[in-house]
Coordinates of C-alpha atoms in Angstrom, one line a residue:
Chain A
M1 CA 20.5 17.1 44.9
A2 CA 20.0 13.7 43.3
M3 CA 16.6 12.5 42.1
A4 CA 14.7 10.5 44.8
V5 CA 14.4 7.6 42.2
E6 CA 15.7 7.3 38.8
A7 CA 15.1 4.3 36.5
R8 CA 16.2 3.6 33.1
S9 CA 15.0 0.4 31.1
L10 CA 14.4 -1.2 34.6
T11 CA 13.5 -4.8 34.0
K12 CA 12.7 -7.7 36.6
R13 CA 12.3 -11.3 35.3
F14 CA 11.4 -14.3 37.3
G15 CA 12.5 -17.1 35.2
E16 CA 10.4 -16.7 31.9
F17 CA 8.1 -14.3 33.5
T18 CA 8.6 -10.6 32.9
A19 CA 7.3 -8.6 35.8
V20 CA 8.6 -5.3 34.9
D21 CA 9.5 -4.7 31.3
G22 CA 12.1 -1.9 30.8
I23 CA 10.3 0.9 32.4
D24 CA 11.8 4.6 32.8
L25 CA 10.8 6.7 35.7
T26 CA 11.8 9.7 37.6
V27 CA 10.7 10.8 41.1
E28 CA 11.8 14.2 42.2
R29 CA 12.6 15.0 45.8
G30 CA 9.5 16.2 47.7
E31 CA 7.3 14.7 45.0
S32 CA 4.3 12.5 45.8
F33 CA 4.2 9.9 43.1
A34 CA 1.9 7.0 42.4
M35 CA 2.0 4.0 40.3
L36 CA -1.6 3.1 39.3
G37 CA -2.5 -0.2 37.8
P38 CA -4.4 -3.5 38.1
N39 CA -2.9 -6.4 40.2
G40 CA -0.1 -8.1 38.4
A41 CA 0.9 -4.8 36.4
G42 CA 4.3 -4.8 37.9
K43 CA 3.9 -2.2 40.6
S44 CA 5.0 -4.2 43.7
S45 CA 7.9 -5.7 41.9
T46 CA 9.1 -2.2 40.8
M47 CA 8.6 -1.2 44.4
R48 CA 10.6 -4.1 45.7
M49 CA 13.5 -3.0 43.5
I50 CA 13.4 0.3 44.7
S51 CA 13.3 -0.8 48.3
T52 CA 16.7 -2.5 47.6
V53 CA 15.5 -6.1 48.5
S54 CA 15.0 -7.2 45.0
P55 CA 17.9 -6.9 42.6
A56 CA 16.9 -5.5 39.1
T57 CA 17.5 -8.2 36.4
S58 CA 18.7 -5.4 34.1
G59 CA 18.4 -1.6 33.3
Q60 CA 19.7 1.1 35.8
L61 CA 18.3 2.3 39.0
S62 CA 19.2 4.9 41.3
V63 CA 17.6 5.6 44.7
L64 CA 18.4 9.0 46.6
G65 CA 21.3 9.0 44.3
L66 CA 22.7 5.7 45.3
D67 CA 23.0 2.1 43.7
P68 CA 20.6 -0.2 45.3
A69 CA 23.0 -3.2 44.3
T70 CA 26.0 -1.9 46.3
D71 CA 24.5 0.8 48.5
G72 CA 21.6 -0.9 50.0
Q73 CA 22.4 -0.4 53.6
A74 CA 22.8 3.4 53.0
I75 CA 19.7 3.6 50.9
R76 CA 17.7 1.8 53.5
S77 CA 18.9 3.9 56.3
R78 CA 17.3 6.9 54.8
M79 CA 14.1 5.3 53.5
G80 CA 10.9 4.0 55.1
V81 CA 8.8 1.1 53.7
V82 CA 5.3 0.2 54.3
A83 CA 4.6 -3.2 53.1
Q84 CA 1.1 -4.5 51.9
D85 CA 0.8 -6.9 54.9
D86 CA 2.1 -4.6 57.6
N87 CA 4.4 -7.0 58.9
L88 CA 4.3 -5.7 62.6
D89 CA 5.8 -7.8 65.3
D90 CA 3.1 -9.5 67.2
A91 CA 5.3 -10.3 70.1
L92 CA 5.9 -6.5 70.9
T93 CA 3.6 -3.9 71.8
V94 CA 2.5 -0.9 69.7
R95 CA 5.1 1.3 71.2
E96 CA 7.9 -1.3 71.2
N97 CA 7.2 -1.8 67.5
I98 CA 8.2 1.8 66.8
M99 CA 11.1 1.7 69.4
I100 CA 12.9 -1.4 68.5
Y101 CA 12.5 -0.7 64.9
G102 CA 14.1 2.7 65.5
R103 CA 17.1 1.0 67.2
Y104 CA 18.1 -0.6 63.8
F105 CA 18.4 2.8 62.4
G106 CA 20.9 3.8 65.1
L107 CA 18.5 5.8 67.5
S108 CA 19.6 5.8 71.1
W109 CA 17.0 4.4 73.5
A110 CA 16.1 8.1 74.6
A111 CA 15.7 9.2 71.0
A112 CA 13.7 6.2 70.1
R113 CA 11.2 6.8 73.1
S114 CA 10.7 10.3 72.2
K115 CA 10.3 9.4 68.5
A116 CA 7.8 6.8 69.4
D117 CA 5.8 9.4 71.3
E118 CA 5.8 11.7 68.4
L119 CA 4.7 9.0 65.9
L120 CA 2.1 7.5 68.1
Q121 CA 0.5 10.9 68.1
F122 CA 1.0 11.3 64.5
A123 CA -0.7 8.1 63.9
Q124 CA -3.4 8.8 66.4
L125 CA -2.4 5.5 68.5
E126 CA -1.4 7.4 71.8
D127 CA -3.9 5.5 73.9
R128 CA -3.0 2.1 72.4
S129 CA 0.8 2.6 73.0
G130 CA 0.8 -0.5 75.4
A131 CA -1.5 -2.6 73.6
Q132 CA -0.6 -5.8 71.8
V133 CA -0.6 -5.4 67.9
N134 CA -3.2 -8.1 67.5
S135 CA -5.6 -6.1 69.2
L136 CA -5.6 -3.4 66.6
S137 CA -8.0 -2.9 63.9
G138 CA -6.9 -3.0 60.3
G139 CA -6.6 0.7 60.0
M140 CA -4.7 1.1 63.1
K141 CA -2.4 -1.6 62.1
R142 CA -1.6 0.1 58.9
R143 CA -1.1 3.6 60.7
L144 CA 1.2 1.8 63.0
A145 CA 3.0 0.3 60.1
I146 CA 3.4 3.9 58.4
A147 CA 4.5 5.3 61.8
R148 CA 7.2 2.5 62.2
A149 CA 8.5 3.5 58.7
L150 CA 8.9 7.1 59.7
V151 CA 11.1 6.4 62.7
N152 CA 14.4 7.3 60.9
D153 CA 13.0 10.5 59.4
P154 CA 13.2 9.1 56.0
D155 CA 13.8 11.3 52.9
L156 CA 11.8 8.6 50.8
V157 CA 8.9 6.7 51.9
L158 CA 7.5 3.7 49.9
L159 CA 3.8 2.6 50.4
D160 CA 2.6 -0.6 48.8
E161 CA -1.1 -0.4 48.4
P162 CA -1.4 1.6 51.5
T163 CA -5.3 1.4 51.9
T164 CA -6.3 -1.9 50.3
G165 CA -8.5 -3.8 52.6
L166 CA -9.5 -0.8 54.7
D167 CA -12.9 0.5 55.3
P168 CA -13.8 4.0 53.9
Q169 CA -13.4 5.8 57.2
A170 CA -10.0 4.2 57.9
R171 CA -8.9 5.0 54.3
H172 CA -9.9 8.7 54.7
L173 CA -7.9 9.0 58.0
L174 CA -5.0 7.4 56.4
W175 CA -5.1 9.7 53.2
E176 CA -5.2 12.7 55.7
R177 CA -2.0 11.5 57.5
L178 CA -0.2 10.7 54.1
Y179 CA -1.3 14.3 52.9
Q180 CA 0.2 15.8 56.1
L181 CA 3.5 14.0 55.3
K182 CA 3.4 15.3 51.9
E183 CA 3.0 18.8 53.1
R184 CA 6.2 18.1 55.2
G185 CA 8.1 17.7 52.0
V186 CA 8.5 13.9 52.3
T187 CA 9.1 12.3 49.1
L188 CA 6.1 9.6 48.8
V189 CA 6.1 6.8 46.3
L190 CA 2.9 4.8 46.4
T191 CA 1.3 1.9 44.4
T192 CA -2.4 1.6 44.2
H193 CA -5.2 0.1 42.1
Y194 CA -7.6 2.9 43.5
M195 CA -7.9 5.8 41.2
D196 CA -9.4 8.1 43.7
E197 CA -6.3 7.3 45.8
A198 CA -4.0 8.2 43.0
E199 CA -6.0 11.4 42.4
Q200 CA -6.0 12.3 46.2
L201 CA -2.3 11.8 47.0
S202 CA -0.1 12.1 44.0
D203 CA 1.3 15.2 42.3
R204 CA 2.3 12.8 39.4
L205 CA 1.7 9.3 38.4
V206 CA 2.4 6.5 36.0
V207 CA -0.2 4.1 34.8
M208 CA 1.2 0.6 34.6
D209 CA -0.3 -2.4 32.8
Q210 CA 1.3 -5.7 32.0
A211 CA 4.7 -4.7 33.1
R212 CA 4.9 -1.5 31.3
I213 CA 4.2 2.0 31.9
V214 CA 1.3 3.1 29.4
A215 CA 1.0 6.9 30.6
E216 CA 2.6 9.5 32.8
G217 CA 1.5 12.8 34.0
S218 CA -0.5 14.7 36.7
P219 CA -3.9 13.2 37.5
S220 CA -5.5 16.1 35.8
S221 CA -3.3 16.4 32.7
L222 CA -3.8 12.5 32.2
I223 CA -7.6 13.1 32.3
A224 CA -7.3 16.0 30.0
E225 CA -5.1 14.0 27.4
H226 CA -6.8 10.8 27.4
V227 CA -10.6 11.4 28.1
S228 CA -13.1 14.2 27.9
K229 CA -13.9 16.4 31.0
E230 CA -17.1 14.6 31.8
V231 CA -18.6 11.1 31.5
L232 CA -22.1 10.4 30.7
E233 CA -23.2 7.0 32.0
I234 CA -26.3 5.4 30.6
R235 CA -28.2 2.3 30.8
Y236 CA -30.8 0.9 28.5
P237 CA -33.1 -2.1 28.8
A238 CA -31.1 -5.3 27.9
E239 CA -33.3 -5.7 24.7
A240 CA -32.7 -2.2 23.4
N241 CA -30.4 -1.9 20.6
V242 CA -29.4 1.7 20.5
D243 CA -26.9 3.2 18.0
L244 CA -24.8 6.0 19.5
A245 CA -22.6 6.4 16.5
D246 CA -24.2 9.7 15.3
L247 CA -23.0 11.5 18.3
G248 CA -19.5 11.5 17.1
L249 CA -18.2 10.8 20.7
R250 CA -16.1 7.9 22.2
T251 CA -18.0 5.4 23.9
E252 CA -17.3 2.4 25.9
E253 CA -19.7 -0.5 26.5
L254 CA -19.4 -2.2 29.8
A255 CA -21.3 -5.1 30.9
D256 CA -24.0 -3.1 32.7
R257 CA -23.8 0.3 31.2
T258 CA -22.4 2.7 28.5
L259 CA -20.1 5.3 28.9
I260 CA -20.0 8.4 26.6
Y261 CA -17.0 10.6 26.8
T262 CA -18.2 14.1 26.4
D263 CA -17.2 17.7 27.5
R264 CA -20.8 18.5 28.3
G265 CA -22.6 15.7 29.8
E266 CA -26.2 17.2 30.2
D267 CA -26.1 18.5 26.6
T268 CA -25.3 15.0 25.2
L269 CA -27.9 13.6 27.4
A270 CA -30.5 16.2 26.0
V271 CA -29.4 15.2 22.5
L272 CA -30.3 11.5 23.4
V273 CA -33.6 12.4 25.0
N274 CA -34.6 14.8 22.0
S275 CA -33.9 12.1 19.5
G276 CA -36.2 9.5 21.2
R277 CA -33.3 7.5 22.8
T278 CA -34.0 8.3 26.5
P279 CA -32.0 5.9 28.7
S280 CA -33.6 4.0 31.6
S281 CA -31.0 5.6 33.9
S282 CA -28.3 8.1 33.4
L283 CA -25.6 9.7 35.4
V284 CA -23.1 12.8 34.5
R285 CA -19.8 12.6 36.2
R286 CA -16.4 14.2 36.2
A287 CA -13.9 12.0 34.1
S288 CA -11.4 10.0 36.5
L289 CA -8.3 8.1 36.2
E290 CA -10.5 5.0 36.0
D291 CA -11.7 6.4 32.7
V292 CA -8.2 7.0 31.6
F293 CA -7.1 3.4 32.4
L294 CA -10.0 2.0 30.6
A295 CA -9.3 4.2 27.6
L296 CA -5.6 3.2 27.3
T297 CA -6.0 -0.6 28.0
G298 CA -9.7 -1.3 27.3
R299 CA -10.0 -3.0 30.8
R300 CA -11.1 -1.5 34.0
L301 CA -8.6 -1.3 37.1
V302 CA -10.7 -3.1 39.8
E303 CA -12.8 -5.9 38.3
Chain B
M1 CA 14.4 16.7 57.6
T2 CA 16.9 15.9 60.2
A3 CA 20.3 14.4 59.0
P4 CA 20.1 11.0 57.9
V5 CA 21.1 8.3 60.6
A6 CA 24.0 6.3 59.2
V7 CA 24.1 2.8 60.6
T8 CA 26.7 0.8 58.5
G9 CA 28.6 -2.3 59.1
P10 CA 28.0 -5.3 61.3
R11 CA 27.0 -3.0 64.3
V12 CA 23.4 -3.2 63.1
L13 CA 23.5 -6.9 64.2
L14 CA 23.6 -5.9 67.8
H15 CA 20.2 -4.4 67.3
F16 CA 18.9 -7.5 65.7
W17 CA 19.9 -9.5 68.9
E18 CA 18.6 -6.8 71.2
H19 CA 15.3 -7.2 69.2
Q20 CA 15.3 -11.0 69.5
F21 CA 16.1 -10.6 73.1
I22 CA 13.2 -8.4 73.9
R23 CA 10.9 -10.8 72.2
F24 CA 12.6 -13.8 74.2
R25 CA 12.1 -11.9 77.5
K26 CA 8.5 -12.0 77.1
T27 CA 8.2 -15.7 77.3
F28 CA 11.3 -16.0 79.8
R29 CA 9.4 -17.4 82.7
S30 CA 7.9 -20.2 80.6
T31 CA 11.2 -20.8 79.1
I32 CA 13.0 -21.3 82.4
T33 CA 10.3 -23.6 83.6
A34 CA 10.4 -25.7 80.5
G35 CA 14.1 -25.4 80.5
L36 CA 14.3 -26.9 84.0
V37 CA 11.4 -29.4 83.8
G38 CA 12.6 -31.0 80.6
P39 CA 16.0 -32.2 81.9
L40 CA 14.4 -33.1 85.3
M41 CA 12.0 -35.5 83.6
Y42 CA 14.9 -37.1 81.3
L43 CA 17.0 -37.6 84.4
L44 CA 14.3 -39.0 86.6
G45 CA 12.6 -41.2 83.9
I46 CA 15.6 -42.4 81.9
G47 CA 18.7 -41.8 84.2
I48 CA 17.3 -43.0 87.5
G49 CA 14.4 -45.1 86.2
L50 CA 16.1 -47.1 83.5
G51 CA 19.2 -46.7 85.4
T52 CA 17.9 -49.2 88.0
Q53 CA 17.9 -52.0 85.4
V54 CA 21.4 -51.1 83.9
D55 CA 23.4 -49.5 86.7
A56 CA 25.1 -52.9 87.5
R57 CA 26.9 -52.5 84.1
A58 CA 27.6 -48.9 84.3
A59 CA 31.2 -49.5 84.7
E60 CA 31.3 -50.6 81.0
L61 CA 30.3 -47.1 80.1
G62 CA 33.1 -45.8 82.3
T63 CA 30.7 -43.9 84.7
D64 CA 29.5 -44.9 88.3
S65 CA 25.9 -45.0 87.3
Y66 CA 23.8 -44.8 84.1
V67 CA 22.4 -41.5 85.0
D68 CA 25.9 -40.1 85.0
Y69 CA 26.2 -41.2 81.6
V70 CA 23.0 -40.4 80.0
G71 CA 22.5 -36.8 81.7
P72 CA 25.5 -35.0 80.1
G73 CA 24.8 -36.6 76.6
L74 CA 21.2 -35.5 76.8
M75 CA 22.3 -31.9 77.2
A76 CA 23.7 -32.0 73.7
A77 CA 21.0 -34.0 72.2
S78 CA 18.5 -31.7 73.6
A79 CA 20.3 -28.7 72.3
M80 CA 20.0 -30.2 68.7
Q81 CA 16.2 -30.8 69.3
L82 CA 15.6 -27.2 70.5
A83 CA 17.7 -25.6 67.6
A84 CA 15.8 -28.0 65.1
S85 CA 12.4 -26.9 66.3
E86 CA 13.5 -23.1 66.5
S87 CA 15.0 -23.4 63.1
L88 CA 11.6 -24.9 61.5
W89 CA 8.2 -23.4 62.7
Q90 CA 9.7 -20.5 64.6
T91 CA 11.9 -19.7 61.6
G92 CA 9.1 -20.1 59.2
G93 CA 6.8 -17.9 61.2
L94 CA 9.5 -15.1 61.3
L95 CA 9.9 -15.5 57.7
R96 CA 6.3 -15.8 56.6
W97 CA 3.3 -16.0 58.7
R98 CA 4.3 -13.0 60.9
G99 CA 6.5 -11.1 58.7
V100 CA 8.9 -10.1 61.4
Y101 CA 12.0 -10.9 59.1
V102 CA 10.3 -9.3 56.1
S103 CA 10.0 -6.0 57.9
I104 CA 13.6 -6.2 59.1
T105 CA 14.8 -6.2 55.3
S106 CA 13.6 -2.6 55.2
T107 CA 16.3 -1.8 57.9
P108 CA 19.8 -1.4 57.4
L109 CA 20.6 -5.0 58.2
A110 CA 21.4 -6.9 55.1
I111 CA 19.7 -10.3 54.4
T112 CA 23.2 -12.1 54.5
Q113 CA 23.7 -10.5 58.0
L114 CA 20.4 -11.4 59.2
F115 CA 21.1 -15.0 58.5
V116 CA 24.2 -15.0 60.7
G117 CA 22.4 -13.2 63.3
H118 CA 19.5 -15.7 63.2
V119 CA 21.9 -18.8 63.6
A120 CA 23.8 -17.0 66.2
W121 CA 20.6 -16.1 68.2
I122 CA 19.5 -19.8 68.1
G123 CA 23.0 -20.5 69.5
F124 CA 22.3 -18.1 72.4
R125 CA 18.9 -19.9 72.8
T126 CA 20.4 -23.2 73.2
F127 CA 23.1 -21.8 75.4
V128 CA 20.4 -20.5 78.0
S129 CA 18.7 -24.0 77.9
A130 CA 22.0 -25.7 78.4
V131 CA 22.8 -23.6 81.4
M132 CA 19.5 -24.9 83.0
Y133 CA 20.4 -28.3 82.0
L134 CA 23.7 -27.8 83.9
I135 CA 21.9 -26.5 87.0
V136 CA 19.7 -29.8 86.9
L137 CA 22.8 -31.9 86.5
L138 CA 24.5 -30.1 89.5
A139 CA 21.4 -30.8 91.6
F140 CA 21.8 -34.4 90.7
G141 CA 25.6 -34.4 91.6
I142 CA 26.4 -35.4 88.2
V143 CA 29.0 -32.6 87.4
G144 CA 32.6 -33.6 88.3
S145 CA 34.8 -30.9 86.9
P146 CA 34.7 -27.0 86.5
L147 CA 35.3 -27.6 82.8
A148 CA 31.5 -28.2 82.9
L149 CA 31.2 -24.4 82.7
L150 CA 32.2 -25.0 78.9
A151 CA 29.6 -27.4 78.3
P152 CA 26.9 -24.8 77.5
V153 CA 29.1 -23.2 75.1
V154 CA 29.7 -26.6 73.3
A155 CA 25.9 -27.0 73.3
A156 CA 25.4 -23.7 71.6
L157 CA 27.9 -24.8 69.0
T158 CA 25.9 -28.0 68.7
G159 CA 22.7 -25.9 68.3
M160 CA 24.3 -23.8 65.5
A161 CA 25.5 -26.7 63.7
F162 CA 21.9 -27.8 63.2
A163 CA 20.3 -24.2 63.2
A164 CA 22.4 -23.1 60.2
P165 CA 21.5 -26.1 57.8
I166 CA 17.9 -26.5 59.0
S167 CA 17.2 -22.8 58.8
A168 CA 18.8 -23.0 55.4
W169 CA 16.3 -25.6 54.5
T170 CA 13.3 -23.6 56.0
G171 CA 14.3 -20.6 53.8
W172 CA 14.3 -22.7 50.7
S173 CA 11.1 -24.6 51.5
M174 CA 9.3 -21.4 52.3
S175 CA 10.3 -19.8 48.8
K176 CA 10.2 -22.8 46.4
G177 CA 9.8 -25.9 48.2
P178 CA 7.1 -27.8 50.2
G179 CA 6.9 -25.3 53.0
E180 CA 5.9 -26.2 56.5
Q181 CA 4.4 -29.4 55.5
S182 CA 8.1 -30.9 55.3
F183 CA 8.7 -29.8 59.0
P184 CA 7.2 -32.7 60.7
M185 CA 9.1 -35.2 58.4
I186 CA 12.4 -33.6 59.2
L187 CA 11.7 -33.9 62.9
R188 CA 10.3 -37.5 62.7
L189 CA 12.7 -39.0 60.0
G190 CA 15.7 -36.9 60.8
I191 CA 15.9 -35.3 64.4
I192 CA 14.3 -38.0 66.4
P193 CA 16.6 -40.8 64.8
L194 CA 19.6 -38.7 65.5
F195 CA 18.4 -38.1 68.9
L196 CA 18.3 -41.8 69.5
F197 CA 21.4 -42.7 67.8
S198 CA 23.4 -39.6 69.1
G199 CA 25.5 -41.6 71.7
A200 CA 23.6 -39.8 74.5
F201 CA 22.0 -43.2 75.5
Y202 CA 24.7 -45.7 74.7
P203 CA 28.1 -45.7 72.9
I204 CA 27.6 -45.5 69.3
E205 CA 30.0 -48.5 68.8
Q206 CA 27.0 -50.5 69.9
L207 CA 25.3 -49.6 66.5
P208 CA 25.4 -51.5 63.2
I209 CA 28.6 -50.2 61.3
V210 CA 26.5 -48.0 58.9
L211 CA 24.5 -46.3 61.7
E212 CA 27.8 -45.8 63.7
W213 CA 29.4 -43.9 60.7
I214 CA 26.3 -42.0 60.2
A215 CA 26.3 -40.9 63.8
R216 CA 30.0 -40.0 63.4
V217 CA 29.4 -38.0 60.3
V218 CA 26.4 -35.9 61.9
P219 CA 27.3 -33.2 64.4
V220 CA 25.1 -34.3 67.5
W221 CA 27.5 -37.1 68.5
H222 CA 30.5 -34.7 68.5
G223 CA 28.6 -32.4 70.8
V224 CA 27.5 -35.4 73.0
E225 CA 31.2 -36.6 73.4
L226 CA 32.6 -33.3 74.1
I227 CA 30.0 -32.2 76.6
R228 CA 30.0 -35.6 78.4
A229 CA 33.9 -35.3 78.7
L230 CA 33.7 -31.7 80.0
I231 CA 31.0 -32.4 82.6
L232 CA 32.3 -35.6 84.0
G233 CA 35.9 -34.2 83.9
E234 CA 37.1 -37.4 82.3
G235 CA 39.2 -35.3 80.0
V236 CA 39.4 -35.4 76.4
G237 CA 42.5 -35.3 74.2
L238 CA 43.2 -31.7 72.8
L239 CA 43.3 -33.0 69.3
A240 CA 39.9 -35.0 69.8
G241 CA 38.5 -32.0 71.4
L242 CA 39.6 -29.7 68.7
G243 CA 38.3 -32.1 66.1
H244 CA 34.8 -32.1 67.7
V245 CA 34.7 -28.3 67.7
A246 CA 35.9 -28.3 64.1
V247 CA 33.2 -30.6 62.9
L248 CA 30.5 -28.4 64.7
L249 CA 32.0 -25.1 63.3
S250 CA 32.2 -26.7 59.7
Y251 CA 28.4 -27.6 59.7
T252 CA 27.7 -24.1 61.1
A253 CA 29.8 -22.4 58.4
A254 CA 28.4 -24.6 55.6
G255 CA 24.8 -24.0 56.8
I256 CA 25.4 -20.3 56.8
A257 CA 26.9 -20.3 53.3
V258 CA 23.8 -22.0 52.1
G259 CA 21.2 -20.3 54.3
Q260 CA 22.3 -16.8 53.2
R261 CA 21.2 -17.7 49.7
T262 CA 17.8 -19.4 50.5
F263 CA 17.1 -16.4 52.9
V264 CA 17.9 -13.9 50.2
R265 CA 15.6 -16.0 47.9
V266 CA 12.7 -16.1 50.3
L267 CA 13.1 -12.7 51.5
G268 CA 14.5 -10.6 48.6
S269 CA 13.5 -11.6 45.2

């Protein structure tokens, strides 16, 4: 079976501005794939090309084995898209939003009704079925947008920043639902600028920055490859001028603290304390994709 | 996973109209009320009210009374007005603020098909309002021919002749242009003058020659003339009738050709 997504030298320009600069990527069937990067990295433009609404400026792109330029209709009939702004129809009820969307995909009214029941349950919105969309919370709206995108039993689901703007509780509920989809074998492609989201949901990811892919791999392999196992975060009083060069470890100076990449954080901290450089505060944590991004680009994901 | 559902070809347009109809149905009662009150006001205020002052010379207009003249003409002019406002704020909302059309771009419906469906839907909207206009005209005893049943169809054509180019503008202005700030200007400097100079209130031959020719070039007068002839049963030459229809269809076709591009630009770039 063809790959879910295959791109070669994929490029998108808007006039002089290059939004996506010749990227290569492959998403296999059943895989959960994330594009991680800061705002403006080119993730959404890539998503819009995959979703067939935005034509590529150059390069090759194949989605579910078809060409978005010529087979857009066939691709869209097998795909679900969750946009950043939900784009629900506020003139319709929660249930109608799913049913009427399903009709576009050729569902009979009976099929649309039973599909809506099933998806309302999946999205935990059964008790809001007759409600107006505007009465829903942000998390509920997002779950409804996801339910609506599943109405055609898609082979591939695209999610653009699925949890941006949601509170932690709503995010966790959403992650749990998306994880369930992944378990069912649905291919997921999502963009995010939250490293924890990419770690939670993706089997494999690309890190994007300034229209290019700067790294690719599984969350754990990226961490192993680009940063140490642990990170020691330390703070010194502003006037202190502490030299850490003798540690022989990679360090990163942030505005409010210093990161030391080490395989054994507690041991490194002990070295500092024993040599009279006790920080005013310290924290040892697991290295994350945030550190990978920082190591690769010298900048943080979410400023 | 179940087998992929294949929806191809223009059949998916039916689902677009179904969707629009279900949205429309939610406001049906207020649409009916507004659709009847509007023409009632015009016919009482202008037809009867102003008519008392000008009925003596109605014969010059070729009718028994002024209300007979102005009533049918206003059906066409109102179709233009309705189509214009649907093509501005309503369309801007569907494209941007409410994102309804944005979500449709993820269905099998192509953006170019969406634009055709959109214009045809506004045509249907004007048809429904024109039917209510016709009911009011019937109540006033203004209808003089069974051909009047065709008048709402012509009103729909008139509506589309404006809906297509104005929606094309809305698509452009929402992507690159001035956006909704331009809408009141289009209404005040475009649609309201056209309403007044449409030939609904008096023959356009009364206008200064430049305005008369503008009126002849713009589609609304063609709708006014044809609808008036159909409703009053005064007959219109086959050639002239076809000419009017051809003008209305040309504006629609040209507007669709441009609008498909501007919608692709605003929804899919």
